[in-house]
XYZ file of N, CA, C and O in Angstrom:
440
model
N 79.001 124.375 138.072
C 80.050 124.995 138.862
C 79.481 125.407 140.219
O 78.357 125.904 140.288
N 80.301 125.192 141.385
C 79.989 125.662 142.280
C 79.909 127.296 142.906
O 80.728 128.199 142.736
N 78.886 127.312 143.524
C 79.023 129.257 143.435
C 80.078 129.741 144.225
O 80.432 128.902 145.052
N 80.661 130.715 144.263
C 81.994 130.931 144.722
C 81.036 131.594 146.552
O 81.645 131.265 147.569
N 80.157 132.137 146.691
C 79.270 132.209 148.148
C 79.288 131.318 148.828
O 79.646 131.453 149.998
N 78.889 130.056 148.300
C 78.815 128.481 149.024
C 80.445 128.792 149.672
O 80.673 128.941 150.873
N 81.596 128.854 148.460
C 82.270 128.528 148.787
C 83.591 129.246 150.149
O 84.634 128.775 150.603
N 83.049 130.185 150.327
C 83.466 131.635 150.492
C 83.924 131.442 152.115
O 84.915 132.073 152.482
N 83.241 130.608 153.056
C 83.899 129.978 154.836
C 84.861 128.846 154.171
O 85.464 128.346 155.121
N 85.274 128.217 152.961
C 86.041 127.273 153.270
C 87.306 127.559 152.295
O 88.222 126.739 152.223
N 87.310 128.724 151.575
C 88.783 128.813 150.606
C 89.671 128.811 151.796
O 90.436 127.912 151.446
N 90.212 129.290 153.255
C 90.744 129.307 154.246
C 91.544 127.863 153.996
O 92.639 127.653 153.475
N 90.456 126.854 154.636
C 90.688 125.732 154.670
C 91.309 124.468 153.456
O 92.098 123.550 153.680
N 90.779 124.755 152.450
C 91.541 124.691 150.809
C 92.879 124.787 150.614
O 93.494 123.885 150.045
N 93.698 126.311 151.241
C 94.415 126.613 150.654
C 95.235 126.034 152.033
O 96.004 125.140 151.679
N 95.282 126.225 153.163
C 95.436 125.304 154.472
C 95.960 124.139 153.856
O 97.157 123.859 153.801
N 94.567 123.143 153.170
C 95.052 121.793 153.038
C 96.151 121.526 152.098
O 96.978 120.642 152.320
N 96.185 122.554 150.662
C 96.896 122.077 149.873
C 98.331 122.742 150.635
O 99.310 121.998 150.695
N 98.411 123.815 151.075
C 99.949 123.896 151.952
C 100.900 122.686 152.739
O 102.100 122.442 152.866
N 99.799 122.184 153.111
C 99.713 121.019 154.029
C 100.847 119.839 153.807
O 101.621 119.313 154.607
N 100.574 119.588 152.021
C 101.671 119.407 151.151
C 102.723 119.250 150.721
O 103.435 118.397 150.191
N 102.704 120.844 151.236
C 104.289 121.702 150.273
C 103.964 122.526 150.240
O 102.750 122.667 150.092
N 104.863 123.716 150.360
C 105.313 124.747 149.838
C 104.823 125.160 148.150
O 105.248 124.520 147.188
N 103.955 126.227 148.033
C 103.233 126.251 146.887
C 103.500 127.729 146.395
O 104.147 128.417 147.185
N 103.071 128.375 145.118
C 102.842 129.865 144.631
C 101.222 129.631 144.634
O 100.597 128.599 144.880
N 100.674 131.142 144.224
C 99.205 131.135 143.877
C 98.853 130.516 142.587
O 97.911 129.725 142.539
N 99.718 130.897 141.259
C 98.964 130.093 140.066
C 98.807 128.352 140.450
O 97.777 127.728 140.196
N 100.051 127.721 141.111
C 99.878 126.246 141.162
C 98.778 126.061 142.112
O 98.234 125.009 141.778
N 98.232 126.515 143.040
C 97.350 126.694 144.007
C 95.720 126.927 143.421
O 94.610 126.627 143.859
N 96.214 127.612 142.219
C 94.695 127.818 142.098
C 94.388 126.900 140.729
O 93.218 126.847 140.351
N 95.470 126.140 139.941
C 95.782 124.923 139.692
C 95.251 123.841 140.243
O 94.210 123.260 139.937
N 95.924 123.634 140.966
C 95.358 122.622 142.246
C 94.407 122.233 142.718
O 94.140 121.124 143.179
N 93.366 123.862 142.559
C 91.985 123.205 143.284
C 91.126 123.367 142.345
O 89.957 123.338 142.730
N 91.387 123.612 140.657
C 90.390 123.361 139.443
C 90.844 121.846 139.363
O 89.975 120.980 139.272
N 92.188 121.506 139.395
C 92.334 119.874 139.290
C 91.374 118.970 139.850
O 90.604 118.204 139.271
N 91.545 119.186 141.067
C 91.395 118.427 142.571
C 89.500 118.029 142.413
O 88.981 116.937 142.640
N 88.659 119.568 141.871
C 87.406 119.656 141.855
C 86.651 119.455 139.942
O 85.509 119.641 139.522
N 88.164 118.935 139.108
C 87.255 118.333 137.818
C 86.642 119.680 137.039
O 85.824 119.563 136.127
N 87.306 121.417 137.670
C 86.883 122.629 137.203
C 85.523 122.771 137.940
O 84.768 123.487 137.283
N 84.861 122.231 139.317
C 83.648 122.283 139.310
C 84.043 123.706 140.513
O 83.083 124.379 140.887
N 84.907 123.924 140.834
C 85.108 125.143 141.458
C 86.436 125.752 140.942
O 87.409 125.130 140.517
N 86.259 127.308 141.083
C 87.981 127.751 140.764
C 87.520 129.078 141.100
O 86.545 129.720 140.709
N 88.809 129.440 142.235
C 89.033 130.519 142.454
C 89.002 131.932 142.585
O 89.186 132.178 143.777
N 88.915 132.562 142.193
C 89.229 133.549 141.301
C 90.542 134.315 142.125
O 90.605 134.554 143.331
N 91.661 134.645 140.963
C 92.475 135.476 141.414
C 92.665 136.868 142.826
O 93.362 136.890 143.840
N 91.930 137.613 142.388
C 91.363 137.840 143.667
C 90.786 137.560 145.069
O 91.232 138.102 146.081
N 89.976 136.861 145.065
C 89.660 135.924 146.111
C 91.057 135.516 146.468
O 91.602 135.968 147.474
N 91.746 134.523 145.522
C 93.092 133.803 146.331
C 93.814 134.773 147.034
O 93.752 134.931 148.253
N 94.515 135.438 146.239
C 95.206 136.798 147.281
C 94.723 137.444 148.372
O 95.501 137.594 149.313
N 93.568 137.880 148.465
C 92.650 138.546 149.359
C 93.130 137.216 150.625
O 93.871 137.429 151.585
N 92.535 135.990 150.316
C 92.651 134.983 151.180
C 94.400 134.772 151.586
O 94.710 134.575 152.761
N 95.509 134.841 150.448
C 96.842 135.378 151.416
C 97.000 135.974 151.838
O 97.977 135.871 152.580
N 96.401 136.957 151.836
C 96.844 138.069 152.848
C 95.971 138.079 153.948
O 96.630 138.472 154.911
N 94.835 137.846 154.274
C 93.992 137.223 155.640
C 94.956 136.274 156.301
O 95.168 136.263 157.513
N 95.422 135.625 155.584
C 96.498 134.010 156.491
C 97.527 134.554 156.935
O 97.755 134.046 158.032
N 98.756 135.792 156.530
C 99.572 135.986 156.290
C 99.423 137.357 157.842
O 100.261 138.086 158.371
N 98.503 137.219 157.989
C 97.827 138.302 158.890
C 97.699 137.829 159.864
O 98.043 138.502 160.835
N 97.165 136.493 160.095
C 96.964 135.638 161.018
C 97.865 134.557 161.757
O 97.668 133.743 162.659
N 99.158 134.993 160.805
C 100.145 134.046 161.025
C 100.595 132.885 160.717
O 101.664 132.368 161.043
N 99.303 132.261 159.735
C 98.758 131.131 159.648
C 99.701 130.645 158.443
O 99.831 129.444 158.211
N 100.239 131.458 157.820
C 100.924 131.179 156.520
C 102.436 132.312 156.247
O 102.418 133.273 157.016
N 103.415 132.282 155.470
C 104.117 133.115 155.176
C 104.813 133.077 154.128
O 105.227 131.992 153.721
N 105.130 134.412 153.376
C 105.371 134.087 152.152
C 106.453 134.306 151.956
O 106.827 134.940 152.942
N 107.685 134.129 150.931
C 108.464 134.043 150.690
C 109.168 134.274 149.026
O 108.598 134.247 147.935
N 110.115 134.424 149.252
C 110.464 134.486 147.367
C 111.711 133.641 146.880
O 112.818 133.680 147.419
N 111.349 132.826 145.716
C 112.459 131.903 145.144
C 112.523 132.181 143.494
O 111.656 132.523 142.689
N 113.697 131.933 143.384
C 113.924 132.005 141.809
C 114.347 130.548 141.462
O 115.542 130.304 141.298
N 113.410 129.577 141.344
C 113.815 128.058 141.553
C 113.239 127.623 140.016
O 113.387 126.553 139.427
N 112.418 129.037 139.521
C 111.684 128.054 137.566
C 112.481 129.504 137.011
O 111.865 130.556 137.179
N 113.555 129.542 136.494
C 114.043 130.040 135.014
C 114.477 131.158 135.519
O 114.399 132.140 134.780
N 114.975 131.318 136.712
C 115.425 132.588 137.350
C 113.937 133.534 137.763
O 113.892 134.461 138.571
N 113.271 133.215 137.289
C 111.994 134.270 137.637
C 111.822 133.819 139.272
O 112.123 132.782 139.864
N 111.092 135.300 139.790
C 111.278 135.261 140.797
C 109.469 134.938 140.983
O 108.561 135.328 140.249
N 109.382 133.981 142.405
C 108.242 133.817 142.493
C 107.958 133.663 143.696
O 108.644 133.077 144.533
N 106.992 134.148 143.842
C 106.691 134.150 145.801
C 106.050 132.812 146.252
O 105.097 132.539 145.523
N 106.264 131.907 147.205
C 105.625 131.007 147.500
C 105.038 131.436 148.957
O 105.323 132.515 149.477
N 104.241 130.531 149.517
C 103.348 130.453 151.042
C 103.744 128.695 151.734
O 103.497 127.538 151.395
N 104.209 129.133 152.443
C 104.407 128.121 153.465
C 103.419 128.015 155.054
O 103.094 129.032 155.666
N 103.149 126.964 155.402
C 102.508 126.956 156.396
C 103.223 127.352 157.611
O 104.407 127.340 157.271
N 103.141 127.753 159.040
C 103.268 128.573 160.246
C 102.840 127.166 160.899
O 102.003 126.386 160.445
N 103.728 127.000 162.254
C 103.236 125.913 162.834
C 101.981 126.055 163.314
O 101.273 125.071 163.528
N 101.501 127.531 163.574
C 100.098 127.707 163.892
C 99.300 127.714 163.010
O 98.159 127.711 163.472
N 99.347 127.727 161.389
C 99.151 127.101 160.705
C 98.198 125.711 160.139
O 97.135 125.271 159.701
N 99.469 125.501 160.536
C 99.103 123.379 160.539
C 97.894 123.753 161.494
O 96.810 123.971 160.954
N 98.020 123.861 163.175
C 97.316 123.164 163.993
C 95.700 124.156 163.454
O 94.632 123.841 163.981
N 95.740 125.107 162.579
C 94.474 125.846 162.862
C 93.724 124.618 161.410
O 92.625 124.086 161.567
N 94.551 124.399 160.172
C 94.082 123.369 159.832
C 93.328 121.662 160.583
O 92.311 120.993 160.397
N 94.001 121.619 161.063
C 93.335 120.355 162.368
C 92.070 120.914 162.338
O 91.058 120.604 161.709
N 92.339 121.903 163.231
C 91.180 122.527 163.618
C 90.150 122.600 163.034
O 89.192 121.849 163.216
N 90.210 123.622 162.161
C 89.734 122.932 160.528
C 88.721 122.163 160.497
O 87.515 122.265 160.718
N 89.640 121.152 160.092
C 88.935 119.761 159.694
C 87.854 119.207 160.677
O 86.713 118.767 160.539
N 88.701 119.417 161.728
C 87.536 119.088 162.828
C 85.852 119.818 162.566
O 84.770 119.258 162.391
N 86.143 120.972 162.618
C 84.868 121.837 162.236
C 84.531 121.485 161.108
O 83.320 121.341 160.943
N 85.133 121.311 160.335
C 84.277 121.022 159.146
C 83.208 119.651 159.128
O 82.053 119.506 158.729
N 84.325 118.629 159.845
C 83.106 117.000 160.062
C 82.101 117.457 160.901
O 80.938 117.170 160.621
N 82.343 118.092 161.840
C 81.173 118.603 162.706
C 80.263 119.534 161.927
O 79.113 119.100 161.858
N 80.463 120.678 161.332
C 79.345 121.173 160.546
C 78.756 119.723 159.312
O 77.555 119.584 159.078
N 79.413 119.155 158.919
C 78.866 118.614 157.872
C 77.542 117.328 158.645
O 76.402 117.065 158.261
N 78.104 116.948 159.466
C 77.529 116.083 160.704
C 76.352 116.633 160.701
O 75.372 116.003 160.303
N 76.273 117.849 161.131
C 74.573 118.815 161.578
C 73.751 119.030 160.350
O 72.524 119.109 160.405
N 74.613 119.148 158.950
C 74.033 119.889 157.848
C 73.629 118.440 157.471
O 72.439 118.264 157.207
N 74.575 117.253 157.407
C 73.429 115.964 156.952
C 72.269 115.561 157.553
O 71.432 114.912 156.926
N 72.038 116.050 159.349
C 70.631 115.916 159.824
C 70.128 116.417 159.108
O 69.684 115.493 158.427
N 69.744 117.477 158.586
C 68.856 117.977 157.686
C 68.797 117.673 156.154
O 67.666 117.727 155.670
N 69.521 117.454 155.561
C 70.142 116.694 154.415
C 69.265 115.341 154.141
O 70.103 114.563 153.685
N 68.328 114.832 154.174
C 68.404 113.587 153.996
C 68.216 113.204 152.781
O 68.051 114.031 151.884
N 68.210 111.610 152.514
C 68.354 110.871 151.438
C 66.973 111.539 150.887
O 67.094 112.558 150.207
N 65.537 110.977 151.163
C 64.413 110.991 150.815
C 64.462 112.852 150.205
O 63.707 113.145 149.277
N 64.998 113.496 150.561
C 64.774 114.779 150.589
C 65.722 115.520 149.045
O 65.740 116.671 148.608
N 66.503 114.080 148.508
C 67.233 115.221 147.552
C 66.099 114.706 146.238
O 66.146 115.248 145.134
């Protein structure tokens, strides 16, 4: 499993991408990224929320409430057009850090 420290600059970007999507709640979300990673990372409840409410702060996301599974009411997160573009953004940074971290990375070296 991956350590949740490693993972801790990119849940932002995670929950970004899977918005990216659709329109989601937190259990399918944190669903999503034990799927996506084969259980080699997951969440933790805390963390996820902590991380909605950082986005939700930032504008980056907003939440909402539907009663669309069995009348229960359930809050979903939608992306903010500023949002989307901070995802771009994102991504961009991320090929670029990964770019610098494979100079050092090499084959001979794992």
């Amino acid at each position: 499993m991956i350590s949740s420290d490693v993972m801790r600059g990119f849940n932002s970007l995670i929950i970004l991408s899977i918005l990216m999507k659709g329109d989601s709640y937190g259990y399918q979300i944190s669903n999503t990224i034990k799927e996506i990673t084969g259980g080699a990372y997951v969440m933790k409840e805390t963390t996820l929320y902590s991380a909605f409410n950082r986005l939700e702060k930032q504008k980056l996301i907003q939440a909402y409430s539907s009663t669309e599974t069995y009348g229960k009411q359930r809050t979903y997160y939608t992306l903010t057009p500023l949002g989307k573009q901070t995802y771009f953004d994102k991504v961009t940074e991320w090929k670029e850090t990964k770019d610098i971290i494979d100079q050092f990375i090499k084959e001979e070296n794992r």
